[in-house]
Amino acid sequence: MKKNPFPIGVLASGSGTNLQSIIDASESGKINAEVKIVISDTPGAKALERAKKHGIPALLVQRGDFKSKLDFEQRIVSLLAEHGVSLVCLAGYMRIIGKTLLDAFSMKIVNIHPALLPSFPGLDGQRQALDYGVKIAGCTVHFVDELTDHGPIIAQAAVEVKEDDTVDSLRERIIKEEHRIYPEAIGLYADGRLTVEGRRVRITGVR
């Protein structure tokens, strides 16, 4: 007997292509998870439009409407709780996650980063990789902790850096891998197949 879909929430600041990959994987049955709410801090974010097209509650929560980051994040926590969210997925969310969210969803927040962590954390991972001259780039799904792009790694995908690559061409190939491994990682979490031991994430039933 199939279990009820695992409830997830998504925080997004921009176009939401990774959000779309999660929604598609959910609706097609590739993963046993369902996006219950999408929250953006950016007016007019395409991620909100994507959510609405699929009948998913899409809410704008702007930092400037709150006196403090604490109040801002308490509002987000409240909305996630109202929608029964058990896992928070960052999809191009451009804010540092603070203590309020981290405490409410300890080891229950995941992120996708366009580099092979621990290399090239922070902004412009693809540009950092090109500037450094690496031959292999890629992307990483990881749990979120108090440091930037630092939490335990769930999944990674490698992408060859070509001699004629630009930031845009490398970004295009990396994002294809992001769209593949992010829903897969969420599916593993939803199925209860991830165990965190220190910095190591163990996956049960690996084929």
PDB file of N, CA, C and O in Angstrom, residues 67-97:
ATOM      1  N   LYS A  67      10.327  43.787  11.448  1.00  0.00           N
ATOM      2  CA  LYS A  67      11.304  44.587  12.187  1.00  0.00           C
ATOM      3  C   LYS A  67      12.647  43.881  12.306  1.00  0.00           C
ATOM      4  O   LYS A  67      13.687  44.528  12.377  1.00  0.00           O
ATOM      5  N   SER A  68      12.632  42.561  12.355  1.00  0.00           N
ATOM      6  CA  SER A  68      13.867  41.827  12.556  1.00  0.00           C
ATOM      7  C   SER A  68      13.873  40.537  11.741  1.00  0.00           C
ATOM      8  O   SER A  68      12.828  40.074  11.283  1.00  0.00           O
ATOM      9  N   LYS A  69      15.057  39.958  11.613  1.00  0.00           N
ATOM     10  CA  LYS A  69      15.172  38.668  10.933  1.00  0.00           C
ATOM     11  C   LYS A  69      14.433  37.603  11.730  1.00  0.00           C
ATOM     12  O   LYS A  69      13.855  36.677  11.150  1.00  0.00           O
ATOM     13  N   LEU A  70      14.439  37.740  13.047  1.00  0.00           N
ATOM     14  CA  LEU A  70      13.715  36.800  13.902  1.00  0.00           C
ATOM     15  C   LEU A  70      12.233  36.794  13.547  1.00  0.00           C
ATOM     16  O   LEU A  70      11.639  35.723  13.337  1.00  0.00           O
ATOM     17  N   ASP A  71      11.637  37.979  13.456  1.00  0.00           N
ATOM     18  CA  ASP A  71      10.210  38.065  13.117  1.00  0.00           C
ATOM     19  C   ASP A  71       9.940  37.520  11.714  1.00  0.00           C
ATOM     20  O   ASP A  71       8.938  36.836  11.474  1.00  0.00           O
ATOM     21  N   PHE A  72      10.836  37.846  10.802  1.00  0.00           N
ATOM     22  CA  PHE A  72      10.715  37.389   9.411  1.00  0.00           C
ATOM     23  C   PHE A  72      10.710  35.862   9.352  1.00  0.00           C
ATOM     24  O   PHE A  72       9.837  35.243   8.732  1.00  0.00           O
ATOM     25  N   GLU A  73      11.671  35.246  10.015  1.00  0.00           N
ATOM     26  CA  GLU A  73      11.762  33.788   9.965  1.00  0.00           C
ATOM     27  C   GLU A  73      10.662  33.116  10.786  1.00  0.00           C
ATOM     28  O   GLU A  73      10.215  32.016  10.433  1.00  0.00           O
ATOM     29  N   GLN A  74      10.219  33.759  11.841  1.00  0.00           N
ATOM     30  CA  GLN A  74       9.102  33.190  12.611  1.00  0.00           C
ATOM     31  C   GLN A  74       7.842  33.104  11.749  1.00  0.00           C
ATOM     32  O   GLN A  74       7.072  32.148  11.853  1.00  0.00           O
ATOM     33  N   ARG A  75       7.657  34.092  10.886  1.00  0.00           N
ATOM     34  CA  ARG A  75       6.509  34.065   9.975  1.00  0.00           C
ATOM     35  C   ARG A  75       6.637  32.900   8.996  1.00  0.00           C
ATOM     36  O   ARG A  75       5.660  32.183   8.726  1.00  0.00           O
ATOM     37  N   ILE A  76       7.825  32.689   8.469  1.00  0.00           N
ATOM     38  CA  ILE A  76       8.053  31.579   7.539  1.00  0.00           C
ATOM     39  C   ILE A  76       7.836  30.243   8.241  1.00  0.00           C
ATOM     40  O   ILE A  76       7.161  29.351   7.700  1.00  0.00           O
ATOM     41  N   VAL A  77       8.363  30.106   9.450  1.00  0.00           N
ATOM     42  CA  VAL A  77       8.175  28.871  10.221  1.00  0.00           C
ATOM     43  C   VAL A  77       6.693  28.611  10.460  1.00  0.00           C
ATOM     44  O   VAL A  77       6.210  27.480  10.327  1.00  0.00           O
ATOM     45  N   SER A  78       5.965  29.672  10.793  1.00  0.00           N
ATOM     46  CA  SER A  78       4.531  29.541  11.048  1.00  0.00           C
ATOM     47  C   SER A  78       3.788  29.051   9.806  1.00  0.00           C
ATOM     48  O   SER A  78       2.941  28.155   9.885  1.00  0.00           O
ATOM     49  N   LEU A  79       4.126  29.606   8.651  1.00  0.00           N
ATOM     50  CA  LEU A  79       3.468  29.203   7.405  1.00  0.00           C
ATOM     51  C   LEU A  79       3.808  27.760   7.037  1.00  0.00           C
ATOM     52  O   LEU A  79       2.933  26.989   6.623  1.00  0.00           O
ATOM     53  N   LEU A  80       5.056  27.383   7.208  1.00  0.00           N
ATOM     54  CA  LEU A  80       5.461  26.008   6.921  1.00  0.00           C
ATOM     55  C   LEU A  80       4.724  25.031   7.831  1.00  0.00           C
ATOM     56  O   LEU A  80       4.243  23.982   7.389  1.00  0.00           O
ATOM     57  N   ALA A  81       4.605  25.407   9.100  1.00  0.00           N
ATOM     58  CA  ALA A  81       3.905  24.540  10.059  1.00  0.00           C
ATOM     59  C   ALA A  81       2.418  24.436   9.718  1.00  0.00           C
ATOM     60  O   ALA A  81       1.829  23.350   9.799  1.00  0.00           O
ATOM     61  N   GLU A  82       1.817  25.547   9.334  1.00  0.00           N
ATOM     62  CA  GLU A  82       0.392  25.542   8.972  1.00  0.00           C
ATOM     63  C   GLU A  82       0.097  24.582   7.824  1.00  0.00           C
ATOM     64  O   GLU A  82      -0.988  24.000   7.758  1.00  0.00           O
ATOM     65  N   HIS A  83       1.067  24.406   6.947  1.00  0.00           N
ATOM     66  CA  HIS A  83       0.886  23.537   5.790  1.00  0.00           C
ATOM     67  C   HIS A  83       1.471  22.136   6.014  1.00  0.00           C
ATOM     68  O   HIS A  83       1.577  21.351   5.068  1.00  0.00           O
ATOM     69  N   GLY A  84       1.833  21.848   7.259  1.00  0.00           N
ATOM     70  CA  GLY A  84       2.261  20.497   7.611  1.00  0.00           C
ATOM     71  C   GLY A  84       3.573  20.059   7.007  1.00  0.00           C
ATOM     72  O   GLY A  84       3.810  18.866   6.795  1.00  0.00           O
ATOM     73  N   VAL A  85       4.452  21.005   6.739  1.00  0.00           N
ATOM     74  CA  VAL A  85       5.719  20.703   6.073  1.00  0.00           C
ATOM     75  C   VAL A  85       6.676  19.950   7.005  1.00  0.00           C
ATOM     76  O   VAL A  85       6.858  20.335   8.161  1.00  0.00           O
ATOM     77  N   SER A  86       7.284  18.890   6.469  1.00  0.00           N
ATOM     78  CA  SER A  86       8.255  18.100   7.235  1.00  0.00           C
ATOM     79  C   SER A  86       9.684  18.263   6.725  1.00  0.00           C
ATOM     80  O   SER A  86      10.630  17.899   7.418  1.00  0.00           O
ATOM     81  N   LEU A  87       9.844  18.766   5.506  1.00  0.00           N
ATOM     82  CA  LEU A  87      11.173  19.019   4.939  1.00  0.00           C
ATOM     83  C   LEU A  87      11.111  20.330   4.164  1.00  0.00           C
ATOM     84  O   LEU A  87      10.189  20.546   3.375  1.00  0.00           O
ATOM     85  N   VAL A  88      12.111  21.192   4.382  1.00  0.00           N
ATOM     86  CA  VAL A  88      12.189  22.475   3.694  1.00  0.00           C
ATOM     87  C   VAL A  88      13.267  22.388   2.620  1.00  0.00           C
ATOM     88  O   VAL A  88      14.412  22.010   2.909  1.00  0.00           O
ATOM     89  N   CYS A  89      12.919  22.738   1.395  1.00  0.00           N
ATOM     90  CA  CYS A  89      13.851  22.673   0.272  1.00  0.00           C
ATOM     91  C   CYS A  89      14.141  24.085  -0.231  1.00  0.00           C
ATOM     92  O   CYS A  89      13.219  24.813  -0.581  1.00  0.00           O
ATOM     93  N   LEU A  90      15.407  24.442  -0.253  1.00  0.00           N
ATOM     94  CA  LEU A  90      15.808  25.744  -0.786  1.00  0.00           C
ATOM     95  C   LEU A  90      16.052  25.598  -2.282  1.00  0.00           C
ATOM     96  O   LEU A  90      16.823  24.727  -2.707  1.00  0.00           O
ATOM     97  N   ALA A  91      15.409  26.426  -3.072  1.00  0.00           N
ATOM     98  CA  ALA A  91      15.547  26.354  -4.528  1.00  0.00           C
ATOM     99  C   ALA A  91      15.864  27.748  -5.045  1.00  0.00           C
ATOM    100  O   ALA A  91      14.970  28.512  -5.412  1.00  0.00           O
ATOM    101  N   GLY A  92      17.146  28.092  -5.027  1.00  0.00           N
ATOM    102  CA  GLY A  92      17.526  29.441  -5.421  1.00  0.00           C
ATOM    103  C   GLY A  92      17.096  30.475  -4.409  1.00  0.00           C
ATOM    104  O   GLY A  92      16.793  31.611  -4.772  1.00  0.00           O
ATOM    105  N   TYR A  93      17.077  30.091  -3.136  1.00  0.00           N
ATOM    106  CA  TYR A  93      16.714  31.021  -2.060  1.00  0.00           C
ATOM    107  C   TYR A  93      17.979  31.776  -1.665  1.00  0.00           C
ATOM    108  O   TYR A  93      18.965  31.174  -1.238  1.00  0.00           O
ATOM    109  N   MET A  94      17.958  33.102  -1.830  1.00  0.00           N
ATOM    110  CA  MET A  94      19.178  33.890  -1.753  1.00  0.00           C
ATOM    111  C   MET A  94      19.431  34.519  -0.388  1.00  0.00           C
ATOM    112  O   MET A  94      20.194  35.481  -0.278  1.00  0.00           O
ATOM    113  N   ARG A  95      18.814  33.975   0.647  1.00  0.00           N
ATOM    114  CA  ARG A  95      19.049  34.490   1.995  1.00  0.00           C
ATOM    115  C   ARG A  95      19.734  33.436   2.857  1.00  0.00           C
ATOM    116  O   ARG A  95      19.481  32.243   2.709  1.00  0.00           O
ATOM    117  N   ILE A  96      20.584  33.913   3.757  1.00  0.00           N
ATOM    118  CA  ILE A  96      21.220  33.018   4.724  1.00  0.00           C
ATOM    119  C   ILE A  96      20.157  32.551   5.710  1.00  0.00           C
ATOM    120  O   ILE A  96      19.410  33.362   6.277  1.00  0.00           O
ATOM    121  N   ILE A  97      20.067  31.255   5.907  1.00  0.00           N
ATOM    122  CA  ILE A  97      19.098  30.709   6.856  1.00  0.00           C
ATOM    123  C   ILE A  97      19.568  30.982   8.274  1.00  0.00           C
ATOM    124  O   ILE A  97      20.707  30.669   8.644  1.00  0.00           O
TER     125      ILE A  97
END
